[in-house]
PDB file of C-alpha atoms in Angstrom:
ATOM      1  CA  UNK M   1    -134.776-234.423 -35.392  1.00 84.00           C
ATOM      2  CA  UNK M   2    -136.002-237.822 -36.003  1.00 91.00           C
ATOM      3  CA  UNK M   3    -139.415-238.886 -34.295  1.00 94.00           C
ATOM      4  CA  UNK M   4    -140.015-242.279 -33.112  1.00 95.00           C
ATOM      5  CA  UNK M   5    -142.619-243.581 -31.535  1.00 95.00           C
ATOM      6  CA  UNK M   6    -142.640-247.153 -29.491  1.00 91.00           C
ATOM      7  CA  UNK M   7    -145.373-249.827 -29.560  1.00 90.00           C
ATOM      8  CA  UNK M   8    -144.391-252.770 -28.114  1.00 86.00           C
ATOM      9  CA  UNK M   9    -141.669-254.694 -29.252  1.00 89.00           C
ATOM     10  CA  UNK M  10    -141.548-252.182 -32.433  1.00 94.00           C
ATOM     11  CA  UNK M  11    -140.889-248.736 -33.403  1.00 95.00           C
ATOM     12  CA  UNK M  12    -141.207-246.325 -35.863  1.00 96.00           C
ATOM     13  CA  UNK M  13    -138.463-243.534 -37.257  1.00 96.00           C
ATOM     14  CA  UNK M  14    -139.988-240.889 -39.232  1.00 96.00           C
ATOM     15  CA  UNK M  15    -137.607-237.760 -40.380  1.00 95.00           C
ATOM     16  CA  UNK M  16    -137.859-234.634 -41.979  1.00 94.00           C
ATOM     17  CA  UNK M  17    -136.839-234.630 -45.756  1.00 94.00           C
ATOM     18  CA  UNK M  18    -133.696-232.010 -44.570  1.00 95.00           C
ATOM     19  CA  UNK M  19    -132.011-234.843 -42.235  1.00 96.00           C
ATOM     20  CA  UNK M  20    -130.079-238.187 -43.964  1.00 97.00           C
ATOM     21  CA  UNK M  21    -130.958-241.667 -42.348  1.00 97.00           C
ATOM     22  CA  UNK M  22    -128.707-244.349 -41.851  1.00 97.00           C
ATOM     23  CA  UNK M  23    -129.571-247.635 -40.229  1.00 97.00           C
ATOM     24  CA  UNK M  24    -127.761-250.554 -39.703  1.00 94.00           C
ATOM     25  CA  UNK M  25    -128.922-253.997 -38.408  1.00 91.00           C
ATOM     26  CA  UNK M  26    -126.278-255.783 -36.918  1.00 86.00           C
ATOM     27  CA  UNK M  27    -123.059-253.641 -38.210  1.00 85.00           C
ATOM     28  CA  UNK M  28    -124.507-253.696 -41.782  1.00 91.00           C
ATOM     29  CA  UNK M  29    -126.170-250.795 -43.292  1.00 94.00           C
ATOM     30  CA  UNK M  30    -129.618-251.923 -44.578  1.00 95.00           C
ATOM     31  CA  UNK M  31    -131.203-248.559 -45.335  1.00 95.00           C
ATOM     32  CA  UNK M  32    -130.096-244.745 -46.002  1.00 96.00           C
ATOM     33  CA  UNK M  33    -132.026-242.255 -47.361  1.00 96.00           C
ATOM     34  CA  UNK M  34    -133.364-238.576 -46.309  1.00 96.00           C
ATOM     35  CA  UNK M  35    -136.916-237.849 -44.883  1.00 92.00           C
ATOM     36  CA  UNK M  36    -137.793-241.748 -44.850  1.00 96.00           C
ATOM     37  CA  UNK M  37    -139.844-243.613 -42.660  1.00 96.00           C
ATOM     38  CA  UNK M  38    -139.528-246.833 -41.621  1.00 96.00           C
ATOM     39  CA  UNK M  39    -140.298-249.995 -38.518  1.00 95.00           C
ATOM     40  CA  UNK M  40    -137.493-250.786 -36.466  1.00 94.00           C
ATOM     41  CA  UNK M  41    -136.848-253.532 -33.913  1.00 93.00           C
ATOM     42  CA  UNK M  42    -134.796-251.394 -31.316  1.00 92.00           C
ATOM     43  CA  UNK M  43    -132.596-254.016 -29.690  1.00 91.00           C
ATOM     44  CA  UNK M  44    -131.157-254.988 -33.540  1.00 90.00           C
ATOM     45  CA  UNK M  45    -131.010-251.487 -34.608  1.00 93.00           C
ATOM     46  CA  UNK M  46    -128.507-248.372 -34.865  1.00 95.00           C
ATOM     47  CA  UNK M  47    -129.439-245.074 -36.625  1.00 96.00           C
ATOM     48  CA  UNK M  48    -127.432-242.514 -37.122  1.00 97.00           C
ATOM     49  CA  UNK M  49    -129.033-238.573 -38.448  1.00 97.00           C
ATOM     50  CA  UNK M  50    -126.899-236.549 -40.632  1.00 97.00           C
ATOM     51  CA  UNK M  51    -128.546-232.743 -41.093  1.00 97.00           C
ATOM     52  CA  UNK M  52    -128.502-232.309 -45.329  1.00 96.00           C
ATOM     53  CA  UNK M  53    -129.211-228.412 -44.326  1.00 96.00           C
ATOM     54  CA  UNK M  54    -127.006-224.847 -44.294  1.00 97.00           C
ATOM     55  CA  UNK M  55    -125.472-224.578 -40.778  1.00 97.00           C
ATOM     56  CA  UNK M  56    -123.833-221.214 -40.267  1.00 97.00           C
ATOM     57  CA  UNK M  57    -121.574-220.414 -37.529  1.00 97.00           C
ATOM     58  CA  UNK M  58    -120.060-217.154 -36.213  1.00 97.00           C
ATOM     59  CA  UNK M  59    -116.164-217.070 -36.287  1.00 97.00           C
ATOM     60  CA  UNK M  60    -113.969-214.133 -34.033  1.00 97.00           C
ATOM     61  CA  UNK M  61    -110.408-214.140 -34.088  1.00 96.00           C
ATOM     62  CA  UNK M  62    -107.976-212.131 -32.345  1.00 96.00           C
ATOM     63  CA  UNK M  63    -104.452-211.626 -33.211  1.00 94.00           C
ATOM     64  CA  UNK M  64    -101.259-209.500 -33.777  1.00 94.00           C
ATOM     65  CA  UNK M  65    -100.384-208.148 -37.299  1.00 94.00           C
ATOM     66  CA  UNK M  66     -96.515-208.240 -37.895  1.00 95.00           C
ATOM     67  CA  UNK M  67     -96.093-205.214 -36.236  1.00 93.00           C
ATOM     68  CA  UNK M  68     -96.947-206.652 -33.303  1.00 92.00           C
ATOM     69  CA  UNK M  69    -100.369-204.804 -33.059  1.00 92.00           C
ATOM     70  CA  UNK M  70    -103.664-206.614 -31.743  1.00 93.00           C
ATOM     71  CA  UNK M  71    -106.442-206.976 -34.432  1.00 95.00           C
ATOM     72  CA  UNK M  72    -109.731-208.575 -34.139  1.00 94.00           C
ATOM     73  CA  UNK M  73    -111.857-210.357 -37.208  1.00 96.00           C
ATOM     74  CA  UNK M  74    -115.275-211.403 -37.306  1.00 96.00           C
ATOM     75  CA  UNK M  75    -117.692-212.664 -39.248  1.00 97.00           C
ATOM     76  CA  UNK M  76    -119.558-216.109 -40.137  1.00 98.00           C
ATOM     77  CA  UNK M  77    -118.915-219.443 -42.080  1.00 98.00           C
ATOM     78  CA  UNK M  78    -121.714-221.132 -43.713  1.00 98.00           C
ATOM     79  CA  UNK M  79    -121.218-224.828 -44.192  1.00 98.00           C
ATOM     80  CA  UNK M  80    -123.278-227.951 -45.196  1.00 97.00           C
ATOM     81  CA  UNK M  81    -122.861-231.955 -45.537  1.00 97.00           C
ATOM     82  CA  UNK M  82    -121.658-232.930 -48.997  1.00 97.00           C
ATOM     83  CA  UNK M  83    -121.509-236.985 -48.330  1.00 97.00           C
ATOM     84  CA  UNK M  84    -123.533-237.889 -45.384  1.00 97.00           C
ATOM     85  CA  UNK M  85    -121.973-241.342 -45.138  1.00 96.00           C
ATOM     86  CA  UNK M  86    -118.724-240.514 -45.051  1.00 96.00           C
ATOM     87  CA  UNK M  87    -119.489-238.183 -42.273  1.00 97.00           C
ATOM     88  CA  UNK M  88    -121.679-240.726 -40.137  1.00 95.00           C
ATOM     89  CA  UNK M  89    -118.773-242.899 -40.667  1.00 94.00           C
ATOM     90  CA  UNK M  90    -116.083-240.161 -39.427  1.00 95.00           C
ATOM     91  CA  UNK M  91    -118.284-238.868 -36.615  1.00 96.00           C
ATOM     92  CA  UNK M  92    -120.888-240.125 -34.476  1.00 96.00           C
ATOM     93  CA  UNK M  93    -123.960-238.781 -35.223  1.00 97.00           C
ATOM     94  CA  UNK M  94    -125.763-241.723 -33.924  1.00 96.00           C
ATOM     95  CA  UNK M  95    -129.179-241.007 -32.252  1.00 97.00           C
ATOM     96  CA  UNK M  96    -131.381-242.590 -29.102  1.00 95.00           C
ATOM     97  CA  UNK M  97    -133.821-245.153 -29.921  1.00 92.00           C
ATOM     98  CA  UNK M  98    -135.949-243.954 -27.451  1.00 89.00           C
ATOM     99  CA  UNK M  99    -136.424-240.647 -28.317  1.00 90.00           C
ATOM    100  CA  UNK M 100    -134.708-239.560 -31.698  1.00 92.00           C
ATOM    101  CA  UNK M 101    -132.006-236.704 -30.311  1.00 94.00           C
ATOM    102  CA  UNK M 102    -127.945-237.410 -31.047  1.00 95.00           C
ATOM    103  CA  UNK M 103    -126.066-239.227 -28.411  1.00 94.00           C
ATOM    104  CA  UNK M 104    -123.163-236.600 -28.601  1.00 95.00           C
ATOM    105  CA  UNK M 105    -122.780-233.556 -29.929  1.00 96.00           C
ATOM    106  CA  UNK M 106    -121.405-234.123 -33.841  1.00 97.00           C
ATOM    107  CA  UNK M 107    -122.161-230.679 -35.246  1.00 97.00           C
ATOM    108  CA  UNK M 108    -120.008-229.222 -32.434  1.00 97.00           C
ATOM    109  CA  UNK M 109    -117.081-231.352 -33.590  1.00 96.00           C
ATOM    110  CA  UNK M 110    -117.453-230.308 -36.947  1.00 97.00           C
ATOM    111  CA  UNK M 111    -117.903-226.324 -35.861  1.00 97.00           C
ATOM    112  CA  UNK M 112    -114.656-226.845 -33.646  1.00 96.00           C
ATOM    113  CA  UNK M 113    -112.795-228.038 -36.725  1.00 96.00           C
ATOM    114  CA  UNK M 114    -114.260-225.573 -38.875  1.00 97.00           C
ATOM    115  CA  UNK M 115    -113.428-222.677 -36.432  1.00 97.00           C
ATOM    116  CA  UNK M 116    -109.627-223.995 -35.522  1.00 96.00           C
ATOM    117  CA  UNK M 117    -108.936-223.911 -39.650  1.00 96.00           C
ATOM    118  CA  UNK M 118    -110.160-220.609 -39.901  1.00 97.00           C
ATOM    119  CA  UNK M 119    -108.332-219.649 -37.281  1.00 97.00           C
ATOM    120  CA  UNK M 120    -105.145-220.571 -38.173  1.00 96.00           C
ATOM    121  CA  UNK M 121    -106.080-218.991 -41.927  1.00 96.00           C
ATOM    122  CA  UNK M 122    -106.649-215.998 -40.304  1.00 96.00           C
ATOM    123  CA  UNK M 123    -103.872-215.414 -38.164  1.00 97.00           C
ATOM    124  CA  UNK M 124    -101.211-216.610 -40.163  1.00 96.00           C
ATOM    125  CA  UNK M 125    -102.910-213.756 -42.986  1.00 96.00           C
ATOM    126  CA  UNK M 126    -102.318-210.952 -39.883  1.00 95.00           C
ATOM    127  CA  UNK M 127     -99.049-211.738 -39.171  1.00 96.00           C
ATOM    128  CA  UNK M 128     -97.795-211.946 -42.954  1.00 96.00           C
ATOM    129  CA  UNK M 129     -98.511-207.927 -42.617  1.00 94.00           C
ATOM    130  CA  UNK M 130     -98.138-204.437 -40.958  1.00 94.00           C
ATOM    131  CA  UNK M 131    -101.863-203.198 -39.311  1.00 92.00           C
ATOM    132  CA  UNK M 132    -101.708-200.003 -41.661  1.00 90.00           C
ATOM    133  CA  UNK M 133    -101.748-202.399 -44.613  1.00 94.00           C
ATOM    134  CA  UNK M 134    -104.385-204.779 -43.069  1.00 93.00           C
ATOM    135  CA  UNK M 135    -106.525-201.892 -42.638  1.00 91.00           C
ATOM    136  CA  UNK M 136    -105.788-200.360 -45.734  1.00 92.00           C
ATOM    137  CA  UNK M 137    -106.296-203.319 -47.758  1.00 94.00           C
ATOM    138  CA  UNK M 138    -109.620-204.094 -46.130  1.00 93.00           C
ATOM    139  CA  UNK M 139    -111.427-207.282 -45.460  1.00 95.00           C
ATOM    140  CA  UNK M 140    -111.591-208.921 -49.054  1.00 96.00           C
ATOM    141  CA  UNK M 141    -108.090-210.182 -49.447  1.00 96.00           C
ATOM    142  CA  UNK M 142    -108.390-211.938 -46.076  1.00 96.00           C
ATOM    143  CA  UNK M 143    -112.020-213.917 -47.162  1.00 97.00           C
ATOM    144  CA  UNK M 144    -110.434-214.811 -50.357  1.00 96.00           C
ATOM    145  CA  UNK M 145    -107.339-215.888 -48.340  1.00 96.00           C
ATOM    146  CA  UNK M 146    -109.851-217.863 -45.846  1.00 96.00           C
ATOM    147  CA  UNK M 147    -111.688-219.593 -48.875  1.00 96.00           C
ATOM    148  CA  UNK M 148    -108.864-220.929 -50.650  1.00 96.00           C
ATOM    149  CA  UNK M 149    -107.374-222.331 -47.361  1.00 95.00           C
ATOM    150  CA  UNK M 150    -110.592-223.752 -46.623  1.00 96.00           C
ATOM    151  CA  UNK M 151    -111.300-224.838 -50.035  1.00 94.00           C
ATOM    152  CA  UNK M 152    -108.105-227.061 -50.118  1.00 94.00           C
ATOM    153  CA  UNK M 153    -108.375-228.540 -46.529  1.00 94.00           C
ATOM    154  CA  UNK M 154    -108.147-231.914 -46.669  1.00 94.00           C
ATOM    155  CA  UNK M 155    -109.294-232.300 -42.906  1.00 93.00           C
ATOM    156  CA  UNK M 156    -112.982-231.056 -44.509  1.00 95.00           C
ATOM    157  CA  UNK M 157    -112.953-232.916 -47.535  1.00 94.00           C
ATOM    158  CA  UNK M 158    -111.876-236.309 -45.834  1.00 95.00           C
ATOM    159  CA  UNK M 159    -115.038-236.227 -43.983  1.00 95.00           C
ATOM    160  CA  UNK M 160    -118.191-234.696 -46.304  1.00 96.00           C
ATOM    161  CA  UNK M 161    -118.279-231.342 -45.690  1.00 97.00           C
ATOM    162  CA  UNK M 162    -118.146-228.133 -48.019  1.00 96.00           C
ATOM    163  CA  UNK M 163    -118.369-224.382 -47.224  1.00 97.00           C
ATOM    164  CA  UNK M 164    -120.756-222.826 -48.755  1.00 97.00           C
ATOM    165  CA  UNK M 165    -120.165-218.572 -48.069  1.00 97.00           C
ATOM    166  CA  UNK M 166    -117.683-216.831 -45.997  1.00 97.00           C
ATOM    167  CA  UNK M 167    -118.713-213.065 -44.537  1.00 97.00           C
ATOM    168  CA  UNK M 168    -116.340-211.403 -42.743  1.00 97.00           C
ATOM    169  CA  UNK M 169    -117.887-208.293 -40.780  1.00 95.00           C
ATOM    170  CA  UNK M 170    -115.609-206.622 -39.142  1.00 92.00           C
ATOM    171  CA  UNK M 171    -111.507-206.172 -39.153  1.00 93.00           C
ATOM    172  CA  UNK M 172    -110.968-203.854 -36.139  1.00 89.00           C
ATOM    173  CA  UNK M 173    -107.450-202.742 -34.247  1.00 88.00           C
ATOM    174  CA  UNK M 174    -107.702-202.381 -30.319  1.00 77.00           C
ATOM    175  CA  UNK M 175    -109.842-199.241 -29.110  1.00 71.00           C
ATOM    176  CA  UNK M 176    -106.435-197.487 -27.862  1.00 78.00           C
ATOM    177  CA  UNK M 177    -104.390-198.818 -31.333  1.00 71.00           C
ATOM    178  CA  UNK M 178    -107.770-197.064 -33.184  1.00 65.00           C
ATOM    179  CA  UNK M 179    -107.502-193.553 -31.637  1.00 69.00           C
ATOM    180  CA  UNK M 180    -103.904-193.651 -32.407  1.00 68.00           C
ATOM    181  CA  UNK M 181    -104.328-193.983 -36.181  1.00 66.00           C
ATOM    182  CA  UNK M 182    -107.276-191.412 -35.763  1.00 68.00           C
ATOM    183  CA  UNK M 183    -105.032-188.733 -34.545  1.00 67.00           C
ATOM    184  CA  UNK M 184    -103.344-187.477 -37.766  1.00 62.00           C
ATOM    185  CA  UNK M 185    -106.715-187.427 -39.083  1.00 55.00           C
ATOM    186  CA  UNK M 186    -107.653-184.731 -36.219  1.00 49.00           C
TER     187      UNK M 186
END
């Protein structure tokens, strides 16, 4: 978060080196750079905050294999900004003069793209197969599925991000689906 602090007629913006500063002065951008600091008239000014770090964000998806069986995947997506000014230009990530904190919600947005690509990975990967094989075959075919797919969106890559690691966790049938398979077993 960026702090500013008001005297008078002026201000000052100083961020932490992990966020990217953009300001503009009068639709032109006249400085970008991360952790800078810098005076500011407010009423000619608008900054916008991109975070340069790691954001990870937990994924769960639920959905039938092509036998028509419920299964349920979890795990986590780590992502991070690749070009900052592509993404202040494709999402607001504008902050408050006043008090340094983003007028909407940006990494949200991003997360709810993120989360609708790997959901669609995901179930279109469970319905391609039976459950036995799905659990069979384990959770590694369906990351490396989920990174290629993510790898090649365009949606991402048309806007500055990049994934950094995929962990899936868990790849789980409903509890009554479960006992089922267990029962041979007993």
């Amino acid at each position: 978060m960026a702090y500013i602090k008001n005297l008078g007629l002026l201000s000052q913006l100083r961020s932490e080196s992990s966020n990217y500063i953009i300001r503009f002065r009068n639709g032109r951008m006249v400085q970008s750079g991360r952790g800078i600091t810098f005076w500011f008239w407010p009423e000619r000014a608008s900054i916008s905050e991109v975070p340069m770090d790691d954001r990870e964000m937990t994924v769960f998806v639920k959905g039938r294999s092509k036998d028509f069986q419920d299964v349920g995947v979890q795990g986590s997506i780590t992502w991070h900004v690749i070009d900052p000014q592509l993404l202040a230009q494709r999402v607001d990530f504008s902050i408050g003069l006043s008090n340094g904190i983003h007028r909407s919600e940006p990494i949200q947005r991003i997360e709810t793209r993120l989360t609708g690509l790997a959901s669609q990975a995901m179930l279109q990967y469970m319905a391609e197969k039976p459950v036995r094989e799905l659990l069979d075959s384990g959770l590694e075919p369906l990351r490396a599925r989920l990174e290629s797919m993510l790898a090649e969106a365009a949606s991402l890559s048309e806007i500055g991000v990049g994934i950094v690691a995929i962990r899936l966790s868990n790849l789980a049938p409903s509890k009554e689906l479960e006992r089922a398979l267990q029962t041979p077993t007993f």
